[in-house]
Coordinates of C-alpha atoms in Angstrom, one line a residue:
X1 CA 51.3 194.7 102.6
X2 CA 47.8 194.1 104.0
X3 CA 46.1 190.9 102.7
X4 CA 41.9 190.3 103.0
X5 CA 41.3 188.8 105.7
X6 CA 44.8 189.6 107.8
X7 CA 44.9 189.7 111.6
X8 CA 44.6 193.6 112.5
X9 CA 48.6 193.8 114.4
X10 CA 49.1 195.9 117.9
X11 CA 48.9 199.2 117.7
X12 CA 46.3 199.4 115.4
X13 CA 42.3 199.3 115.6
X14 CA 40.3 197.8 112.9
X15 CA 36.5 198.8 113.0
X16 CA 33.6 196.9 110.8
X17 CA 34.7 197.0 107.3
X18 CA 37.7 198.3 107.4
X19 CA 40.2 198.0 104.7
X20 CA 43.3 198.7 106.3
X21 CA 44.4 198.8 110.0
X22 CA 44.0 202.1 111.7
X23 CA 46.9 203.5 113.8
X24 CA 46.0 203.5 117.7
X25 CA 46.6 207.4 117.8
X26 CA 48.5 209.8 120.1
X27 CA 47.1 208.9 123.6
X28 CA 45.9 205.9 123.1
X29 CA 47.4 202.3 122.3
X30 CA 46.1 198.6 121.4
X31 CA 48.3 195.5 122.8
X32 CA 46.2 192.9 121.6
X33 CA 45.6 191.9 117.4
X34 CA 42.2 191.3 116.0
X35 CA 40.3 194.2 118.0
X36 CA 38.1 196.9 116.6
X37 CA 39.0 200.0 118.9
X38 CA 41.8 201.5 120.8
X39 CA 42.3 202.0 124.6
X40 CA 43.0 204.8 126.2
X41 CA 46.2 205.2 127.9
X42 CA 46.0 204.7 131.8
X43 CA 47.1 207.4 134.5
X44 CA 51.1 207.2 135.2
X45 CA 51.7 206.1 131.0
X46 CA 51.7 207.7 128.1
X47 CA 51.3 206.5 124.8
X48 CA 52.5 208.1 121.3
X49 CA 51.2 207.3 118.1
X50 CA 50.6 203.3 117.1
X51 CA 51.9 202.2 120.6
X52 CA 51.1 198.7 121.3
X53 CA 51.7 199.4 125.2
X54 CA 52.0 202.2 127.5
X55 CA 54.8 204.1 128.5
X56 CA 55.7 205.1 131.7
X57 CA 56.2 208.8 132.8
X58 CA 59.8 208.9 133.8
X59 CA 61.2 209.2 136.8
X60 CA 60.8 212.2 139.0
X61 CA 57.2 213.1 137.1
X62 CA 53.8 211.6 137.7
X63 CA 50.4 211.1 135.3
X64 CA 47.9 212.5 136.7
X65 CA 45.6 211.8 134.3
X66 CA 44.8 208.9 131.5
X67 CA 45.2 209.8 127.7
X68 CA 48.7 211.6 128.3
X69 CA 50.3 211.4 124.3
X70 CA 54.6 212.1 125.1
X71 CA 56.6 211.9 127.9
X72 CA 56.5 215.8 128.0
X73 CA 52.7 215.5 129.2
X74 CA 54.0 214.3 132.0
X75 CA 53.6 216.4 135.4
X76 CA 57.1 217.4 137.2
X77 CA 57.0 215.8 140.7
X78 CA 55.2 219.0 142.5
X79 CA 57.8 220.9 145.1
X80 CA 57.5 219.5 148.7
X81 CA 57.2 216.1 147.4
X82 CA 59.5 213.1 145.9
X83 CA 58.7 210.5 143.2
X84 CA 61.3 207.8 143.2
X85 CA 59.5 205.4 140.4
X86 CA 58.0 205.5 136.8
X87 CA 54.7 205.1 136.6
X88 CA 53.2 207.1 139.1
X89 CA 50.1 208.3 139.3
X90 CA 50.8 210.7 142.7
X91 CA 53.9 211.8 144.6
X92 CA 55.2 208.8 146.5
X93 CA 55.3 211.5 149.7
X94 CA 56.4 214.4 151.1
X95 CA 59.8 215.3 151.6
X96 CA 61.7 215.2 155.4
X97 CA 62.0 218.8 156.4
X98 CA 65.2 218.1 157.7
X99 CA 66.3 217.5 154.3
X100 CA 64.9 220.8 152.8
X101 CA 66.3 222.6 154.9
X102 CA 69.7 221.0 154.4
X103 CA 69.4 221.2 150.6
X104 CA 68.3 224.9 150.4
X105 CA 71.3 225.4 152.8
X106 CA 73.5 224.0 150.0
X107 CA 71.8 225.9 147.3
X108 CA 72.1 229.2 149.0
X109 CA 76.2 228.4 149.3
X110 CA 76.3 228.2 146.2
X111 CA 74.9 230.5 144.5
X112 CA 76.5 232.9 147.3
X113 CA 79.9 231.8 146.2
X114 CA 79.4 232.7 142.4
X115 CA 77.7 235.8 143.5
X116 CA 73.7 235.9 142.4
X117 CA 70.8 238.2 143.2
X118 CA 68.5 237.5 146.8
X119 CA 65.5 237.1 145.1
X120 CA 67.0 234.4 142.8
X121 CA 68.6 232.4 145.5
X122 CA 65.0 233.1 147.3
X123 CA 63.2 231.4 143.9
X124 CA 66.1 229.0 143.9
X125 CA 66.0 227.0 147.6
X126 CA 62.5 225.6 147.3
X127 CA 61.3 225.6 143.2
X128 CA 62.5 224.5 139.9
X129 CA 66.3 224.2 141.4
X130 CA 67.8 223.3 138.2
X131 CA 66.1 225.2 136.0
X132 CA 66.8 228.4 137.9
X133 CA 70.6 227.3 138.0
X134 CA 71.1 227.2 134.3
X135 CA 68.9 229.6 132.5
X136 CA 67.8 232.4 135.3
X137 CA 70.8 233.3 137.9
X138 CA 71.6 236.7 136.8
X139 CA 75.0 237.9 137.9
X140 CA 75.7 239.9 141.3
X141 CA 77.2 243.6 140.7
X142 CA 80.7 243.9 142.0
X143 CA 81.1 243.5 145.6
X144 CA 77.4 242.4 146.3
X145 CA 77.5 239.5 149.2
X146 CA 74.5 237.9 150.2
X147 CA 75.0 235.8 153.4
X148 CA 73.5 232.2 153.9
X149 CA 71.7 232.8 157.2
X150 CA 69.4 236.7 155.7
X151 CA 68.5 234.4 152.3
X152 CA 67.4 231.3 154.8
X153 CA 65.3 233.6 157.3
X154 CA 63.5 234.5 154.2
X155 CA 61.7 231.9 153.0
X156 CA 58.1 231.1 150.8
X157 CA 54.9 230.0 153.0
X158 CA 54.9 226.3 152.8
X159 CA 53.1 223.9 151.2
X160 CA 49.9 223.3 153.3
X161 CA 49.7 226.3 154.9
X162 CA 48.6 230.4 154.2
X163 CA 50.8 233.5 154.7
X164 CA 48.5 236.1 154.8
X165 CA 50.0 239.1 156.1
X166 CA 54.1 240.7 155.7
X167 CA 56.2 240.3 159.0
X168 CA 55.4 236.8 159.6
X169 CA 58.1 234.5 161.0
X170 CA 55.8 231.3 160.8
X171 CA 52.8 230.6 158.7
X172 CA 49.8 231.9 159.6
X173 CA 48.0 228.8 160.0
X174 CA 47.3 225.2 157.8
X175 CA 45.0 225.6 154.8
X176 CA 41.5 225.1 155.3
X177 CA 39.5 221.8 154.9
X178 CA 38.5 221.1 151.3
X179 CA 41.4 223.2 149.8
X180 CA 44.8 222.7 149.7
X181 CA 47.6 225.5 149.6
X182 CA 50.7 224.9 146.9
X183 CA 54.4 226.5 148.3
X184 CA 53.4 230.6 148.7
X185 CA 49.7 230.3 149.3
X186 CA 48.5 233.9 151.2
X187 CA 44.8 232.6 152.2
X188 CA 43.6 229.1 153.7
X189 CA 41.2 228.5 150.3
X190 CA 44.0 228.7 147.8
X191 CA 42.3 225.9 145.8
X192 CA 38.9 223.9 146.2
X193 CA 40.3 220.4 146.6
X194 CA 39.4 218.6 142.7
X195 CA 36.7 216.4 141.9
X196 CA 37.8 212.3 143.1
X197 CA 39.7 213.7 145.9
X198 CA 39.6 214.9 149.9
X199 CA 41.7 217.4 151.0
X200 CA 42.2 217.5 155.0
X201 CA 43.1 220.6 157.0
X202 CA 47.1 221.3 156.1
X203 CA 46.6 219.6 152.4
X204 CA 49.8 220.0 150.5
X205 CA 48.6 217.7 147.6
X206 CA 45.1 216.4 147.0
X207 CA 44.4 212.9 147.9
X208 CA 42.6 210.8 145.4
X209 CA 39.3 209.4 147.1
X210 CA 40.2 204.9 146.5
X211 CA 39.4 202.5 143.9
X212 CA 35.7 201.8 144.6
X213 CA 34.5 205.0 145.4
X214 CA 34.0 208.0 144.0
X215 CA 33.3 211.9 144.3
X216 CA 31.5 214.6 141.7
X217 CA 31.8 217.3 143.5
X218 CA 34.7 220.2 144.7
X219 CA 35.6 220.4 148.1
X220 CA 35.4 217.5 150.3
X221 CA 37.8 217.3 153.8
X222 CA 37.8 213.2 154.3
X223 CA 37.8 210.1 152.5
X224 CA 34.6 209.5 154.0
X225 CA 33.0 212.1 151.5
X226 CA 34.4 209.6 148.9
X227 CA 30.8 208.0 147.7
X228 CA 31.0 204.1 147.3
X229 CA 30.6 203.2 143.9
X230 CA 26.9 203.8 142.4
X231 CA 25.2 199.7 142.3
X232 CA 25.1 198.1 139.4
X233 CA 28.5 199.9 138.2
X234 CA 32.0 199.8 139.5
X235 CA 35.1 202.2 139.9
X236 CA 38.4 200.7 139.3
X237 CA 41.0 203.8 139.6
X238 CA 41.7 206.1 142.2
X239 CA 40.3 209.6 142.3
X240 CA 37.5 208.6 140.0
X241 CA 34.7 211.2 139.4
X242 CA 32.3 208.6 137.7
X243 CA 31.8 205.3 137.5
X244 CA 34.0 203.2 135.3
X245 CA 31.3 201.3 134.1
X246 CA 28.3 198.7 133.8
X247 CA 29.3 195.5 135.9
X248 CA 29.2 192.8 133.4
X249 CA 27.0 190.4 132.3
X250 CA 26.9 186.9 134.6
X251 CA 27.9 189.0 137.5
X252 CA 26.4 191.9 140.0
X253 CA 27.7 194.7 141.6
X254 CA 26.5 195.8 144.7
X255 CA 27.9 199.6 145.8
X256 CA 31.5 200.0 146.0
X257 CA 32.7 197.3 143.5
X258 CA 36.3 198.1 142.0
X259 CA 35.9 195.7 138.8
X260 CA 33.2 195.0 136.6
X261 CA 33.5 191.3 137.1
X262 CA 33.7 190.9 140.8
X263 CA 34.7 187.1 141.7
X264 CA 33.0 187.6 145.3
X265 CA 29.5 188.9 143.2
X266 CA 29.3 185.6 140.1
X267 CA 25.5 185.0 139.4
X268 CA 24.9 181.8 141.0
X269 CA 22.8 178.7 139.7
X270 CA 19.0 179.5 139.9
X271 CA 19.9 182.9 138.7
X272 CA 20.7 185.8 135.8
X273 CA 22.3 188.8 136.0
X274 CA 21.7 190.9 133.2
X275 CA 24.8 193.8 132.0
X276 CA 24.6 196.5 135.7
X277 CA 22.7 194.0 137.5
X278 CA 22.5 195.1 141.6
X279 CA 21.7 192.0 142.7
X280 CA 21.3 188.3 141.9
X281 CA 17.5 187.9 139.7
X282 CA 16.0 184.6 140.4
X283 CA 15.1 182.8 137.6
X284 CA 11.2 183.0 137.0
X285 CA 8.4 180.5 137.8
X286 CA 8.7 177.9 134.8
X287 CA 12.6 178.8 133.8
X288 CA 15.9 177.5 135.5
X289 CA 19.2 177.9 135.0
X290 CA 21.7 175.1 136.4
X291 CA 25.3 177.2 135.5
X292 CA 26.9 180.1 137.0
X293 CA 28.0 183.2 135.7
X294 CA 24.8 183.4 133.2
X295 CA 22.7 186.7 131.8
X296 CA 19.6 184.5 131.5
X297 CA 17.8 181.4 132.5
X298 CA 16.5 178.6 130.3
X299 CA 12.9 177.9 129.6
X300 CA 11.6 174.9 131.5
X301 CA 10.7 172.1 128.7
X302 CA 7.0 170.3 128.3
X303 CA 6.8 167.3 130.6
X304 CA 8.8 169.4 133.0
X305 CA 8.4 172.0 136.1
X306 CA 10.4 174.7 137.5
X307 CA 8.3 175.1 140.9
X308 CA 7.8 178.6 142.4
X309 CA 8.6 179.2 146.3
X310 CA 6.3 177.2 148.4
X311 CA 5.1 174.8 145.9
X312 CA 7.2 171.5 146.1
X313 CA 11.1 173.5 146.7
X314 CA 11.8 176.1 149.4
X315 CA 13.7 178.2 146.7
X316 CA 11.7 180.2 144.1
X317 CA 15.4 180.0 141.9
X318 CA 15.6 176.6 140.6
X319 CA 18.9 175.1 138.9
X320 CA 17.4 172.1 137.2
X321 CA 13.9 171.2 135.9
X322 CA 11.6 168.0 137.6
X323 CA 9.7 165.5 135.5
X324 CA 5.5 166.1 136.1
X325 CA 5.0 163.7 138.5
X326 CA 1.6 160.9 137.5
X327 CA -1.5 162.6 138.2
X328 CA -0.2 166.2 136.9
X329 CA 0.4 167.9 133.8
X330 CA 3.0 170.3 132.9
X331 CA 3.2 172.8 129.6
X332 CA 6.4 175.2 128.5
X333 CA 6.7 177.8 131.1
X334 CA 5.2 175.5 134.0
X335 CA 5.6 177.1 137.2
X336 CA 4.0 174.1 139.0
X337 CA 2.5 170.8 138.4
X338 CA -1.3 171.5 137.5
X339 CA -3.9 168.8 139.0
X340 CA -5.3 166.6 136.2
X341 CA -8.8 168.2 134.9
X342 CA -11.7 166.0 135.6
X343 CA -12.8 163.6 132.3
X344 CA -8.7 163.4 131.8
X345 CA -5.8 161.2 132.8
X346 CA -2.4 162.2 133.6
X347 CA 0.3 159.6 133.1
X348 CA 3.4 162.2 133.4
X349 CA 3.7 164.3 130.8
X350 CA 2.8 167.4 129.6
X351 CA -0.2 166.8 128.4
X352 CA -4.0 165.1 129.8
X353 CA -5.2 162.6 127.8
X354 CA -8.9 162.4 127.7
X355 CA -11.5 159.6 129.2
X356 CA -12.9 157.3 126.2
X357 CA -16.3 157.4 124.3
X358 CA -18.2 155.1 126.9
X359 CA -16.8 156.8 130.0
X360 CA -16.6 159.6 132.2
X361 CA -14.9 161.0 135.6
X362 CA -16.0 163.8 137.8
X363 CA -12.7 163.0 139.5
X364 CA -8.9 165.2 139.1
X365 CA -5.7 163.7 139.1
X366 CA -6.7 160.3 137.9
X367 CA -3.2 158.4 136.1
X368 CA -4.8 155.6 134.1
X369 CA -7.5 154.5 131.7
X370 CA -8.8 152.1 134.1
X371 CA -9.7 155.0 136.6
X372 CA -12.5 156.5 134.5
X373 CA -15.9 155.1 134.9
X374 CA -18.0 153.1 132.1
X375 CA -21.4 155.2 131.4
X376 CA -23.8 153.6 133.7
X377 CA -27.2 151.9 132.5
X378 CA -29.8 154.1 130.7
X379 CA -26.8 156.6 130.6
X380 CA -24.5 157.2 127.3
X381 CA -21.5 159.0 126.9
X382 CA -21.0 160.3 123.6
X383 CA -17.5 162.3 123.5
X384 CA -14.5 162.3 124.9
X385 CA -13.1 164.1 128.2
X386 CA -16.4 164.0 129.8
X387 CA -17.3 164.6 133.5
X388 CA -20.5 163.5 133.5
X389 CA -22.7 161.5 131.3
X390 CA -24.4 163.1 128.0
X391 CA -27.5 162.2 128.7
X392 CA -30.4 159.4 129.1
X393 CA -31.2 156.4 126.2
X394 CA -33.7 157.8 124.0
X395 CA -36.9 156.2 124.2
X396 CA -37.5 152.8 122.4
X397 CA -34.0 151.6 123.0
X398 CA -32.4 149.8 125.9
X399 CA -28.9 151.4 126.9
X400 CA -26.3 149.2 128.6
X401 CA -23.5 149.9 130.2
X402 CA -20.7 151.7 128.4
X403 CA -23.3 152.9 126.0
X404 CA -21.7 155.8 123.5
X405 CA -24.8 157.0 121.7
X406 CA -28.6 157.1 122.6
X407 CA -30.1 154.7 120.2
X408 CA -27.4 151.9 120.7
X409 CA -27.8 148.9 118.3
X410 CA -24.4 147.1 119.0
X411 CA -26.8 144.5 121.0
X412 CA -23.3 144.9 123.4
X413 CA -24.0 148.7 124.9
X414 CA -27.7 148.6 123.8
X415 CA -30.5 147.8 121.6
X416 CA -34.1 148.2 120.2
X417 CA -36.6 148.0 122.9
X418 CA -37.9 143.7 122.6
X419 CA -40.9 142.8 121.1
X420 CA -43.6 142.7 123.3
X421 CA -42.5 145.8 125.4
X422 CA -42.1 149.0 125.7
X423 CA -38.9 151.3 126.2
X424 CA -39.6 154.1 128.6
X425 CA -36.0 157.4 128.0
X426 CA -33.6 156.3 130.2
X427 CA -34.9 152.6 130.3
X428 CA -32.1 150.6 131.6
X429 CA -30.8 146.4 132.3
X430 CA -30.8 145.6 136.2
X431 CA -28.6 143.4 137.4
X432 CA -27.7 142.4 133.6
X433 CA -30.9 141.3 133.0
X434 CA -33.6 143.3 130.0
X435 CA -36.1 144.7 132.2
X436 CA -38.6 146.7 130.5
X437 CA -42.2 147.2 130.8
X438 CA -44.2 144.5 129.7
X439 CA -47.0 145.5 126.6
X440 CA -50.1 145.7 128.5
X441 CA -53.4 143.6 128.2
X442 CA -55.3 144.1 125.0
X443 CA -52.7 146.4 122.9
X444 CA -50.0 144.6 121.1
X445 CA -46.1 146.3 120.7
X446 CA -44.1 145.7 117.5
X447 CA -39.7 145.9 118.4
X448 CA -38.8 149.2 119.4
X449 CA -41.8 150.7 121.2
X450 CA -42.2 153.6 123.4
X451 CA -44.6 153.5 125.7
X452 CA -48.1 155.6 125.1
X453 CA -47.5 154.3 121.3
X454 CA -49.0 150.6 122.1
X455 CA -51.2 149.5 119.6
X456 CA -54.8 148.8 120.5
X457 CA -56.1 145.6 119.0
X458 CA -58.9 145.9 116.6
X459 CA -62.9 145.7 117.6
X460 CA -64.1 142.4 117.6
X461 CA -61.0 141.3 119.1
X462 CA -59.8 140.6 122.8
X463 CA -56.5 140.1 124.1
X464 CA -55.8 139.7 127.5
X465 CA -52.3 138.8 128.4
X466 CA -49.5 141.3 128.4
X467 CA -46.4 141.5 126.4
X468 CA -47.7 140.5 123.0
X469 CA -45.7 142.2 119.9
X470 CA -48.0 141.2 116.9
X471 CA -52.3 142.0 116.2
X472 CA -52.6 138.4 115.5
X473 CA -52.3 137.8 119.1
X474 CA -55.6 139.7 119.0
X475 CA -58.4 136.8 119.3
X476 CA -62.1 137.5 118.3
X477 CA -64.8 138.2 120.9
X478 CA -66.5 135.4 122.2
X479 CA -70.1 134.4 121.2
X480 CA -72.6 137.2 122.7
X481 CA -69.9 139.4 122.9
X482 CA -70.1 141.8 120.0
X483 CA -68.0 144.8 119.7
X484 CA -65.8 143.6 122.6
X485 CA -62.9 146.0 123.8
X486 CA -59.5 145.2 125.9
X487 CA -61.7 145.8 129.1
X488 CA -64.8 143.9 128.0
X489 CA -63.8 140.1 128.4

């Protein structure tokens, strides 16, 4: 009794969600457990119901063909031919002439000596001997003699040639290419030579085109019509007509392959070969593959490249992936190291990290921090990644170096404009030293002025000295000088 979950036993196939173990039927047999289908019996075997291996055809018999189902499907070993062996799949050869001759010699004495009909003993020297012996010989009428040497002068056409007129005392000549002529043919195209086999002038017996090749077609004089095996597939019997199958995944199959998993043909590192691959595939730009035998490659990680031909390998198929060397950066499905952008820095790994607030680089490939550039004087640089600077100071501020806004007020990269001056956009320290433009005479200039805002000082008033920041620094005219102006004193 089946159990759930019982090993499914020889013999037997056991689909997807099957209950109960199937019986490999007539023709076909399973000698493995746990499988899901059975396989058909091979040429030379055959295979009754729930077999667990193949049987071979008998002695004296041959399989011509796979699937046979009793030992009665198998073919007698045709006449001109001997098969001393099980198993086989075509006569092992033709028999010595000498021999027939000798044999039928035999026959006709005896059937001469218990007195049979001509046209039996005829039958009887060349086809089913035996048969003929036991079941057909029909009796001789009284006194009726037959001698040896009239029933041996009368004898069927032979196998491989055409008797195609009365009279004869030798064939009339070998059957024709393409065909071959069984014992008693009368014409040279007795029968198109089969599918999977060549037939050369004189065939007795078709010969099966080899394993690896192939042939669709009737007719066919040499084994040179045999086709080599279509690519991608192979043909693993003799006399095939098709293909056996797709060559198998991890392997390829270039024309003429007898096994699907050709140990000459493995898929090598740095390639895939998908199920009926012709050829090795290299693995693409950005994916590698470092075993053999494989159906696909893997994808190259992040912080690692798979370079293409002519990049840093001479080989576009790449076994193993390479760290992104400083200066480059290298994403998922990297076929190359990619230059570091400008405003970025590339330390090795897959991705840039930008420049800081305060600098800048018009520069690729830089590796550290310390390459990018600190925003020059009356410069800021307000975001990160940048390749230039944002922009100039705005006016009324002093930028420094380093400087990460316009109006800076750190007093480290920048400040209000100092009293007394004026701020021009873009003003900026030379030689770290506050440089602007001095307030000019008779104007005063509060912190943080821009210049053409400079405060005049009131009338009545005179100032001349520059670089004064409040109106008291605005003195009243002299005596006799009423209503004085900057430019009056």
């Amino acid at each position: 009794m089946m159990h759930l979950g019982s090993e499914c036993p020889p013999g037997h196939a056991c689909p997807a969600g099957s209950a109960k173990p199937t019986v490999c039927l007539s023709g076909t047999f399973q000698s493995l457990s746990r499988q899901s289908t059975c396989d058909s019996c091979p040429r030379g075997f055959y295979c009754v119901e729930g077999s667990s291996a193949p049987s071979p055809c008998p002695l004296g018999t041959i399989g011509l063909s796979a699937g046979r189902m009793s030992s009665a499907d198998c073919s007698p070993c045709p006449s001109g031919f001997f098969c001393n062996g099980s198993a086989l799949t075509e006569p092992n050869g033709p028999c010595s002439p000498d021999l027939m001759e000798t044999f039928a010699q035999w026959v006709t004495f005896v059937l001469r000596v218990v007195g049979h009909l001509d046209h039996v003993l005829l039958a009887a020297s060349y086809q089913n001997l035996e048969h003929l012996l036991y079941h057909s010989a029909i009796p001789a009428p009284q006194g009726n003699t037959v001698s040896a040497m009239e029933v041996h002068n009368l004898q069927p056409c032979e196998a491989g040639f055409y008797c195609n007129r009365t009279g004869l005392n030798a064939p009339a000549g070998l059957c024709a290419a393409g065909y071959y002529c069984s014992q008693g043919s009368s014409v040279p195209n007795a029968t198109p030579c089969p599918a999977g086999h060549y037939c050369p002038d004189g065939t007795i017996f078709p010969w099966p085109c080899p394993p690896g090749t192939m042939k669709n077609y009737l007719g066919g004089s040499s084994v040179e019509e045999c086709q080599l095996c279509s690519p991608g597939h192979y043909c693993q019997q003799r006399g095939a007509v098709e293909p056996s199958g797709l060559c198998a995944e991890g392997f390829y199959c270039p024309e003429g392959q007898i096994s699907d998993r050709p140990q000459q043909h493995v898929c090598s590192e740095g390639h895939f070969c998908q199920r009926g691959s012709v050829s090795l595939t290299a693995c693409h730009p950005g994916s590698y593959q470092p075993t053999r035998g494989q159906s696909s490659c893997e994808t190259c990680p992040a912080g690692f490249y798979c370079p293409e031909q002519g990049w840093f390998q001479e080989f576009l198929a790449q076994a193993e992936c390479k760290p992104c060397p400083p200066g480059f950066h290298c994403q998922a499905l990297t076929s190359s190291p990619r230059a570091c952008p400008a405003g970025y820095i590339c330390p090795g790994n897959d991705h840039p990290l930008p420049c800081p607030r305060g600098t800048y680089s018009p520069t690729q490939g830089l590796t550290s921090m310390g390459e990018c550039l600190t925003c020059p004087a009356g410069q800021f640089c307000a975001s990160e990644g940048l390749v230039k600077p944002s922009g100039p100071c705005a006016a009324g501020f002093l930028c420094l170096m380093g400087a990460t806004a316009p109006n800076p007020t750190d007093n480290r990269t920048g400040a209000l404009c100092p009293p007394g001056s004026f701020c021009q956009q873009g003003q900026r320290a030379v030689e770290a030293t506050v440089k602007p433009a001095l307030c000019p005479s008779g104007y005063y200039c509060p912190p943080g002025l821009t210049r053409g805002w400079e405060f005049p000082c009131p009338t009545g008033t005179i100032q001349s000295q520059a670089g004064v920041s409040t109106p008291e620094s605005c003195l009243p005219c002299p005596a006799g000088k009423e209503g004085c102006r900057i430019d009056t004193f």
